Short mmCIF file of C-alpha atoms in Angstrom, two decimals:
data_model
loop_
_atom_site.label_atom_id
_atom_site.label_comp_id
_atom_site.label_asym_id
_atom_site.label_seq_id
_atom_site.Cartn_x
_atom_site.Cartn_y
_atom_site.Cartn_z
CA UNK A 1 -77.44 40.40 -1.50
CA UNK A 2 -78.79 38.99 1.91
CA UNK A 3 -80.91 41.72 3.86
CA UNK A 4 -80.91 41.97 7.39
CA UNK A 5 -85.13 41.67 8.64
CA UNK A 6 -87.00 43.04 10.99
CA UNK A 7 -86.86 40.95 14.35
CA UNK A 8 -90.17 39.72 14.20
CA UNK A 9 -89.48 38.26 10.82
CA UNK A 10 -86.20 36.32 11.46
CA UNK A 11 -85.75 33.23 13.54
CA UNK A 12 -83.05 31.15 13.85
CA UNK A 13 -84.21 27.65 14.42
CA UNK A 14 -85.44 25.20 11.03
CA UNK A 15 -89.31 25.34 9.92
CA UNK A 16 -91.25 22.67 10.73
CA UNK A 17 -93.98 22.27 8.46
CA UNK A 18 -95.87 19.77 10.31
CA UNK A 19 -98.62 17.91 8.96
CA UNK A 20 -100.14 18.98 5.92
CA UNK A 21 -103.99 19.13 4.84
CA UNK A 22 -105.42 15.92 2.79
CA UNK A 23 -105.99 17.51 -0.25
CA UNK A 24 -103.12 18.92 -1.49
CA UNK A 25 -100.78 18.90 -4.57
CA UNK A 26 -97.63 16.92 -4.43
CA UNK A 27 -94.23 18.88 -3.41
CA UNK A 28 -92.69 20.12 -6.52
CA UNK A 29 -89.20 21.59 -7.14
CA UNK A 30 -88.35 24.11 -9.66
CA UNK A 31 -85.33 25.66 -11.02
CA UNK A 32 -84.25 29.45 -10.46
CA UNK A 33 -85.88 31.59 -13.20
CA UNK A 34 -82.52 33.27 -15.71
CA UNK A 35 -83.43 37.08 -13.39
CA UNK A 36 -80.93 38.91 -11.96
CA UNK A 37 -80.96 42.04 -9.86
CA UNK A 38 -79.01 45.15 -11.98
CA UNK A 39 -75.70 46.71 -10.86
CA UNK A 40 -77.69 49.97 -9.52
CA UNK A 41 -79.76 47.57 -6.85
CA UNK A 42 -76.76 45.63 -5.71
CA UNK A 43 -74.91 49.16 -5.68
CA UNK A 44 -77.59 50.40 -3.34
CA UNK A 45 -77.57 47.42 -1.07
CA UNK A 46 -73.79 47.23 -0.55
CA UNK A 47 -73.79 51.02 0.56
CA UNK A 48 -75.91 50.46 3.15
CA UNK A 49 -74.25 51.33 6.41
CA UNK A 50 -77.48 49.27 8.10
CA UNK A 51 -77.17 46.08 6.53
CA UNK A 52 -73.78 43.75 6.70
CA UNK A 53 -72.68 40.88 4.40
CA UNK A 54 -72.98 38.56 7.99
CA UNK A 55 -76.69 39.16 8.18
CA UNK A 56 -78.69 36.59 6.31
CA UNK A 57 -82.60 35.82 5.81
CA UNK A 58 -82.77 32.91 8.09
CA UNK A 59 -86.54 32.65 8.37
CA UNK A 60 -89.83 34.13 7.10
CA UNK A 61 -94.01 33.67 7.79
CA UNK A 62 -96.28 35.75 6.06
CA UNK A 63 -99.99 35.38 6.06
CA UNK A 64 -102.71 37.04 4.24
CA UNK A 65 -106.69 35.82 4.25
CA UNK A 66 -110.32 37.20 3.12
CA UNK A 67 -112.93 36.87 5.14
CA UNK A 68 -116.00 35.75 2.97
CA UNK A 69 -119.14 33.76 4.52
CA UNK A 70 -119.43 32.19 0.88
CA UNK A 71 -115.57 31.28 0.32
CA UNK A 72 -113.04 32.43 2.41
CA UNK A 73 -109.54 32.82 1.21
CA UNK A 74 -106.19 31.94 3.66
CA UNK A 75 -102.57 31.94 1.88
CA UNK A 76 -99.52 31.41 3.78
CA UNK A 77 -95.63 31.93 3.11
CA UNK A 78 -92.82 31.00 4.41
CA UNK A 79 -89.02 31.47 3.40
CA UNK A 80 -86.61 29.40 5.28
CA UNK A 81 -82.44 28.95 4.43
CA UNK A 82 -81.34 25.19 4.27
CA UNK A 83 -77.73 25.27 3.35
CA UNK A 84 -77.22 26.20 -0.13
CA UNK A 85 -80.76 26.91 -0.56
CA UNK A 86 -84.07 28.93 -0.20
CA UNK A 87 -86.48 26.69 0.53
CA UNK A 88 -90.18 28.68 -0.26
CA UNK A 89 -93.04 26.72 0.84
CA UNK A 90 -96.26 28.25 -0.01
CA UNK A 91 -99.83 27.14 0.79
CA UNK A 92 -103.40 28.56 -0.60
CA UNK A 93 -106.69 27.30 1.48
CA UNK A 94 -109.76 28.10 -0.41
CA UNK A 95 -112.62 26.50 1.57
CA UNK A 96 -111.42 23.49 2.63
CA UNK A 97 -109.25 22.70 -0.05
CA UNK A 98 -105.86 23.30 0.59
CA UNK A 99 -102.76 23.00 -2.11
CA UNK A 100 -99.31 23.36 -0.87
CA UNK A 101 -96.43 23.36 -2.81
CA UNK A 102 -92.49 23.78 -2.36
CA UNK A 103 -89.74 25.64 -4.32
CA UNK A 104 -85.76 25.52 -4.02
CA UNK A 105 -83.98 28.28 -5.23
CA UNK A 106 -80.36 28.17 -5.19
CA UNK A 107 -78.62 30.61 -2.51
CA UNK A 108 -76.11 31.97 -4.75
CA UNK A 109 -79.01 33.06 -6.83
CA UNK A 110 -80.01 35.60 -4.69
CA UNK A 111 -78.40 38.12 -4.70
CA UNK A 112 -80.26 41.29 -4.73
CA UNK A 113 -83.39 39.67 -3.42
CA UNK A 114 -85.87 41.53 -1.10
CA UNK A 115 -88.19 39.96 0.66
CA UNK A 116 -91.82 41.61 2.15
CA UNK A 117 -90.12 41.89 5.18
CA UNK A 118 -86.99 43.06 3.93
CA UNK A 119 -88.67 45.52 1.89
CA UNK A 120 -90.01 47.29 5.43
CA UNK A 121 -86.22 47.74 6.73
CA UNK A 122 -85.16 49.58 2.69
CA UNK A 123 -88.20 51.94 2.73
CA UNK A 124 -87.38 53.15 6.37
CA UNK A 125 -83.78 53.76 5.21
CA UNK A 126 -85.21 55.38 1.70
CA UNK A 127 -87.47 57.62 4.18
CA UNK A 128 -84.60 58.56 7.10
CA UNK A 129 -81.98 59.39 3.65
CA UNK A 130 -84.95 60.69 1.82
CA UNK A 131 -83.37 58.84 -1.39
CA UNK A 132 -84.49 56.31 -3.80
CA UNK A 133 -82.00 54.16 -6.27
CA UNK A 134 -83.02 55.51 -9.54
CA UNK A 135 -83.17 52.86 -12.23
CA UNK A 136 -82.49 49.94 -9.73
CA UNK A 137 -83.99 46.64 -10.44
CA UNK A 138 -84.51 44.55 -7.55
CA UNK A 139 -85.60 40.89 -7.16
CA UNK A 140 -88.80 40.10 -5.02
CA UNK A 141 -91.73 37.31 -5.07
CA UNK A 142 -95.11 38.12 -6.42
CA UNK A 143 -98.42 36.96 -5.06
CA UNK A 144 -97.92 33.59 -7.19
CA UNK A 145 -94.70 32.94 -5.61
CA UNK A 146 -92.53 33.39 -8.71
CA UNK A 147 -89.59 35.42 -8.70
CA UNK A 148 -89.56 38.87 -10.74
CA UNK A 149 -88.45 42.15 -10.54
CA UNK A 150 -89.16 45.28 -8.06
CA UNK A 151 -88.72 48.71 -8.50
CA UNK A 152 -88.75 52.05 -6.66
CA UNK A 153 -89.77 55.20 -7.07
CA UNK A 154 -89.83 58.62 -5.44
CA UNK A 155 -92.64 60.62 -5.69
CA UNK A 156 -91.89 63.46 -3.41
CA UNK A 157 -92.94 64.91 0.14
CA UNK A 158 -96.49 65.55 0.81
CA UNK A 159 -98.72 66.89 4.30
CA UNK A 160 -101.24 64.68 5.73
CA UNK A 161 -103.56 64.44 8.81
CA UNK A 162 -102.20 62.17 11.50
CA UNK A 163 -104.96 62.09 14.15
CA UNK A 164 -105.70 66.36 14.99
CA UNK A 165 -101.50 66.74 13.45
CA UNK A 166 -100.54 67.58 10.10
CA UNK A 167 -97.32 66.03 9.07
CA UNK A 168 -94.86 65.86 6.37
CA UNK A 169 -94.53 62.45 4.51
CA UNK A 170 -92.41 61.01 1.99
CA UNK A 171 -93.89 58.65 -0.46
CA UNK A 172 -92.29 56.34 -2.22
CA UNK A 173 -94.44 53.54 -5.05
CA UNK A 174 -92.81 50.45 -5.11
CA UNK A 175 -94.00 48.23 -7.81
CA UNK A 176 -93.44 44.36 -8.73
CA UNK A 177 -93.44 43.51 -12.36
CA UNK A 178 -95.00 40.15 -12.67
CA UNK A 179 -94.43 38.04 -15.20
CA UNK A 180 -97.57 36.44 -15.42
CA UNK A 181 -99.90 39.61 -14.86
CA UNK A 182 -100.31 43.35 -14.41
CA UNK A 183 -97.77 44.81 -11.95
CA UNK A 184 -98.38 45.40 -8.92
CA UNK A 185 -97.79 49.15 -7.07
CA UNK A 186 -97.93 50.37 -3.44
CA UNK A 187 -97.37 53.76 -2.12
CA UNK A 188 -95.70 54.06 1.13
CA UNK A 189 -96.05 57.59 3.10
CA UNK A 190 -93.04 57.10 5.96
CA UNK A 191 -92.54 59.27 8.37
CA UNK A 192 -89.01 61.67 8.90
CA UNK A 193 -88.01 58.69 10.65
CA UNK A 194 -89.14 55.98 8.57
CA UNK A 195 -92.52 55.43 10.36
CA UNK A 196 -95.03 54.04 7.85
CA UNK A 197 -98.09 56.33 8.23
CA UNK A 198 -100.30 55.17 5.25
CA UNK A 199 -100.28 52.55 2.89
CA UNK A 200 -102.05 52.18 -0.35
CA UNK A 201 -102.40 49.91 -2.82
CA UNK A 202 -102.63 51.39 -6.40
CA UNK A 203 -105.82 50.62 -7.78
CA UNK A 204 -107.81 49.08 -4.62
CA UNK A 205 -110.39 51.27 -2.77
CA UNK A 206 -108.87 51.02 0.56
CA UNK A 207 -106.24 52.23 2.18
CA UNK A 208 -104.32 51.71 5.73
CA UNK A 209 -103.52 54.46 7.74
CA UNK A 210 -102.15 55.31 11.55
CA UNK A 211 -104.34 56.44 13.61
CA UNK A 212 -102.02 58.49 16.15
CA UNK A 213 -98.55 59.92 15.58
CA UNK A 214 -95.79 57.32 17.09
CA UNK A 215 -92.84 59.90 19.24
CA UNK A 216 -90.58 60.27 16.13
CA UNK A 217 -87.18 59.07 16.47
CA UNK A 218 -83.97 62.09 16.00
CA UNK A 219 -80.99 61.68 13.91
CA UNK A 220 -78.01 59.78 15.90
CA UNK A 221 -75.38 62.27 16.23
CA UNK A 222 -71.83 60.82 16.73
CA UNK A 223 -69.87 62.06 19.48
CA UNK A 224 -66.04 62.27 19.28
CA UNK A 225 -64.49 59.76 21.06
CA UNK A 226 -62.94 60.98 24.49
CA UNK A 227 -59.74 62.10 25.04
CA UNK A 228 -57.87 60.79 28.60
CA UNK A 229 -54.85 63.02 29.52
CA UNK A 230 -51.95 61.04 30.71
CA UNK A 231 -51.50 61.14 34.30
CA UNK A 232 -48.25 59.76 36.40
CA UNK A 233 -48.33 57.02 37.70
CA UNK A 234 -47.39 56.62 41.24
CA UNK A 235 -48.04 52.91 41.86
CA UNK A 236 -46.50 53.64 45.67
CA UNK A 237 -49.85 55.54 46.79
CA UNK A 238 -51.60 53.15 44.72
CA UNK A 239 -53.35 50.51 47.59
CA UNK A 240 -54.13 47.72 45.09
CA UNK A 241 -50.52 48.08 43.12
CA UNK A 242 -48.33 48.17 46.34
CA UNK A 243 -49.93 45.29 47.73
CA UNK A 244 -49.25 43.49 44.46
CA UNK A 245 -45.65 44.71 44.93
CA UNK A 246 -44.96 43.54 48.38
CA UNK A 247 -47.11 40.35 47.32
CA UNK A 248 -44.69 39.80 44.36
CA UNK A 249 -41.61 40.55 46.31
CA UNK A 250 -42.34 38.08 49.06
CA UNK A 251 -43.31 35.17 46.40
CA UNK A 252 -39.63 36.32 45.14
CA UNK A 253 -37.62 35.77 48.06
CA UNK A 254 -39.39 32.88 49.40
CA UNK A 255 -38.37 31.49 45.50
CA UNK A 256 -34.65 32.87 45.77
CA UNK A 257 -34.34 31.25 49.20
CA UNK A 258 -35.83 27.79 48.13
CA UNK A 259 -33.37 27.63 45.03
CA UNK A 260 -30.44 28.14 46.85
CA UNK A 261 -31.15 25.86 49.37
CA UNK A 262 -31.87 23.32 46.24
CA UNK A 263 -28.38 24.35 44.76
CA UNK A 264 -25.47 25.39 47.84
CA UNK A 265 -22.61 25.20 45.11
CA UNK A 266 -24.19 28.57 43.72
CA UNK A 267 -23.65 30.20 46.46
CA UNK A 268 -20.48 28.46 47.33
CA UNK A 269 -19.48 29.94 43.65
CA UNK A 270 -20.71 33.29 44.86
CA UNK A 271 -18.98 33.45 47.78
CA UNK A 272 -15.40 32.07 45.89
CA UNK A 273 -15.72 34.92 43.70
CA UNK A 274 -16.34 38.05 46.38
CA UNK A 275 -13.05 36.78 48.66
CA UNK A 276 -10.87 36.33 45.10
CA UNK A 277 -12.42 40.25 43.96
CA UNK A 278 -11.50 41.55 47.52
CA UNK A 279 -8.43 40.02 47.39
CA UNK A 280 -7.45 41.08 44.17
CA UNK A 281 -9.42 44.52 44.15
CA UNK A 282 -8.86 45.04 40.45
CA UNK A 283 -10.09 48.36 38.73
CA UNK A 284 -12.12 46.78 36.54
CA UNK A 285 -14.46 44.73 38.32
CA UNK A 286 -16.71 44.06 35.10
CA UNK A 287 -13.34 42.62 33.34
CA UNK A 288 -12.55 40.60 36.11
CA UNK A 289 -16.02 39.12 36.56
CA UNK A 290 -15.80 38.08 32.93
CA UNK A 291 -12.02 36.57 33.07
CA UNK A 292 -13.03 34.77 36.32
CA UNK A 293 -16.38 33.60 34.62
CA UNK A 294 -15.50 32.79 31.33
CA UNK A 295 -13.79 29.19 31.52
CA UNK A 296 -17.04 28.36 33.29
CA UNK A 297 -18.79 28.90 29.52
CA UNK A 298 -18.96 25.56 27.84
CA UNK A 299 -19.28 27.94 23.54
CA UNK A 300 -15.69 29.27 24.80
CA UNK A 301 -12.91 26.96 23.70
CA UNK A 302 -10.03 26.04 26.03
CA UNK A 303 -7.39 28.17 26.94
CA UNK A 304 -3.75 27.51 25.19
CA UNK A 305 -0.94 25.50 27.56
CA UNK A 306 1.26 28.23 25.74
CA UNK A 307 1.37 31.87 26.78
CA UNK A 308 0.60 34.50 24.32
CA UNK A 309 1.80 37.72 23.61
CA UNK A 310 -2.37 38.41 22.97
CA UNK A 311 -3.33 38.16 26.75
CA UNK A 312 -7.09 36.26 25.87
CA UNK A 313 -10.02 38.67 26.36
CA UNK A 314 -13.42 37.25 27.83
CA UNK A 315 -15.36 39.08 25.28
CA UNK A 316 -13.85 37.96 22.32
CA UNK A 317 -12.37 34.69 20.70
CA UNK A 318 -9.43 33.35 20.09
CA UNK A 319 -10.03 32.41 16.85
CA UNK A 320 -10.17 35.38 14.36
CA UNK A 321 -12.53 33.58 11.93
CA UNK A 322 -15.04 32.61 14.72
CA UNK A 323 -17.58 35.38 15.13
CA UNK A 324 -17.97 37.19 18.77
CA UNK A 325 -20.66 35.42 20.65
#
C-alpha cells in the first residue's frame, strides 16, 4: 500500500541524477523478487486513519557514510515514482571508486511496502496507539537494496533519563529479514506522542539518544460540531437585502416598461380584455379570463360552426379521447 512520508522526504518534481562518477558499473534492471506483504500488514495499513489511498511515495534521498582517514565509506539512495514504476537508484563510493546501479520495480508490486522514511510516520502511530500488528509481514529494502521482509514487535513501556527528566517510553524492535544475511533489528523508544527518544541498533555499541525533552504533543480531542438556532428572517431591516430588493425591483420595471414599449398589441390585448370584463362583470372572473383567452391557444382545436347542447369549457377538450392539457 502507498505510505504517506514525512515532508522532508517527499518531493514532487522528477530526480535528476546528473552526471555520474567514471568508474562505475553499467545501469542494470531487475525484475520484482516473488515477496508479498501478508494480509495482517496490509490490514494494518488500510486502518490507518493517517494515511489515504491518494497519498503516494513520490520521492526519496537517503544518505549514510563512515568517516575513516584510511577508506571512507559514502552510500546514497534514492526512490523516485516514474509511472508504473519504482525507479531505485543506489550508489556506494568507497574511496574514489564509485558503482551505481538502477532497479525498476513494478508499482503494482508494492503494495505493503515501507520505506525508511515511511517507517518513521508507522512507529509514531504504533507509539501515539501504543499498538503493534502482531504477526504482520511488511515489505522494506535492506542495506543491499533488495527487497525483503520487515517485522514489528512490541516490547513494552520502559523509564528513561531525558536530560535531568525521567520519562516513560515505548519500545518497539523492528527487524528486516535479509535474504542474503543476518537480519537486521532496531529498537525504537518513542515518546507518548511518538517522539523518537533513543535509537539502537541491536548488536552495535552505540546508540542515539535526545538530549532534551521536545514539548510533547496532547491527544486531539474532537469537538461536536456547532449547532446554529434558526432565526427569522426579516430581510426588510436587513441593509444589504433591501437594497438588493429595491435594486431588483427597479431592473424589473425598467424591463416591464422596455417590453411593452417593444410589443403595444400586449397591452392593447390587456386593455380589450378589462373594458369586455367591466362590461360584462361576470361572477366568475377566472372562467371568463379562460373563455376569453382560450381561442388565443394554438393546442386548442377550433370551435364547432354548430351549437352544442355541451356549452365548450376552457379547461377541457372537446374531444373525449384527447387528454386535458
Amino acid at each position: 500500500m502507498p505510505v504517506l512520508l514525512p515532508k522532508n522526504a517527499i518531493s514532487a518534481f522528477p530526480l535528476s541524477l546528473g552526471p555520474r562518477a567514471k568508474d562505475h558499473q553499467p545501469s542494470t534492471q531487475e525484475s520484482l523478487p516473488t515477496l508479498e506483504a501478508n494480509a495482517e500488514a496490509i490490514h494494518f495499513l488500510n486502518n490507518l486513519r493517517y494515511l489515504s489511498w491518494d497519498l503516494h511515495i513520490m520521492e526519496q534521498h537517503t544518505q549514510e557514510f563512515i568517516k575513516l582517514h584510511i577508506l571512507p565509506t559514502e552510500r546514497k539512495m534514492s526512490l523516485v515514482r516514474q509511472d508504473d514504476q519504482l525507479v531505485m537508484t543506489r550508489s556506494v563510493k568507497e574511496g574514489e571508486e564509485v558503482k551505481t546501479e538502477v532497479t525498476f520495480f513494478p508499482w503494482s508490486s508494492t503494495v505493503g511496502f515501507v520505506s525508511e522514511a515511511a517507517n518513521l510516520l508507522l512507529l509514531r502511530v504504533m507509539a501515539w496507539r501504543q499498538l503493534v500488528p502482531s504477526n504482520a509481514r511488511f515489505l522494506a529494502l535492506d542495506t543491499e537494496g533488495k527487497l525483503c521482509y520487515s517485522t514489528y514487535q512490541a516490547l513494552g513501556i520502559q523509564t528513561i533519563q531525558v536530560g535531568h527528566q525521567e520519562v516513560d517510553v515505548f519500545i518497539v524492535e523492528q527487524t528486516v529479514h535479509s535474504d542474503e544475511g543476518i537480519p537486521g533489528s532496531c529498537q525504537f523508544y518513542l515518546l507518548s506522542d511518538g517522539h523518537l527518544a533513543k535509537r539502537i541498533q541491536v548488536g552495535s555499541p552505540g546508540c542515539c539518544m535526545i538530549t532534551k525533552m521536545p514539548i510533547l504533543r496532547d491527544k486531539d480531542e474532537i469537538e461536536p460540531a456547532p449547532v446554529f438556532e434558526k432565526k427569522p428572517l426579516v430581510w426588510e431591516e436587513d441593509m444589504e437585502l433591501y437594497s438588493r430588493f429595491l435594486g431588483r425591483k427597479e431592473e424589473l420595471r425598467v424591463s416591464h416598461h422596455s417590453y411593452l414599449r417593444q410589443h403595444p398589441e400586449a397591452q392593447a390585448l390587456i386593455s380589450d380584455f378589462l373594458l369586455f370584463l367591466l362590461l360584462r362583470r361576470p361572477a366568475d372572473v377566472v372562467t371568463f379570463a379562460a373563455e376569453y383567452f382560450g381561442p388565443f391557444a394554438k393546442r386548442n382545436p377550433p370551435t364547432p360552426a354548430l351549437r352544442s347542447s355541451n356549452r365548450p369549457s376552457p379547461f377541457r377538450s372537446l374531444d373525449p379521447e384527447r387528454p386535458t392539457d
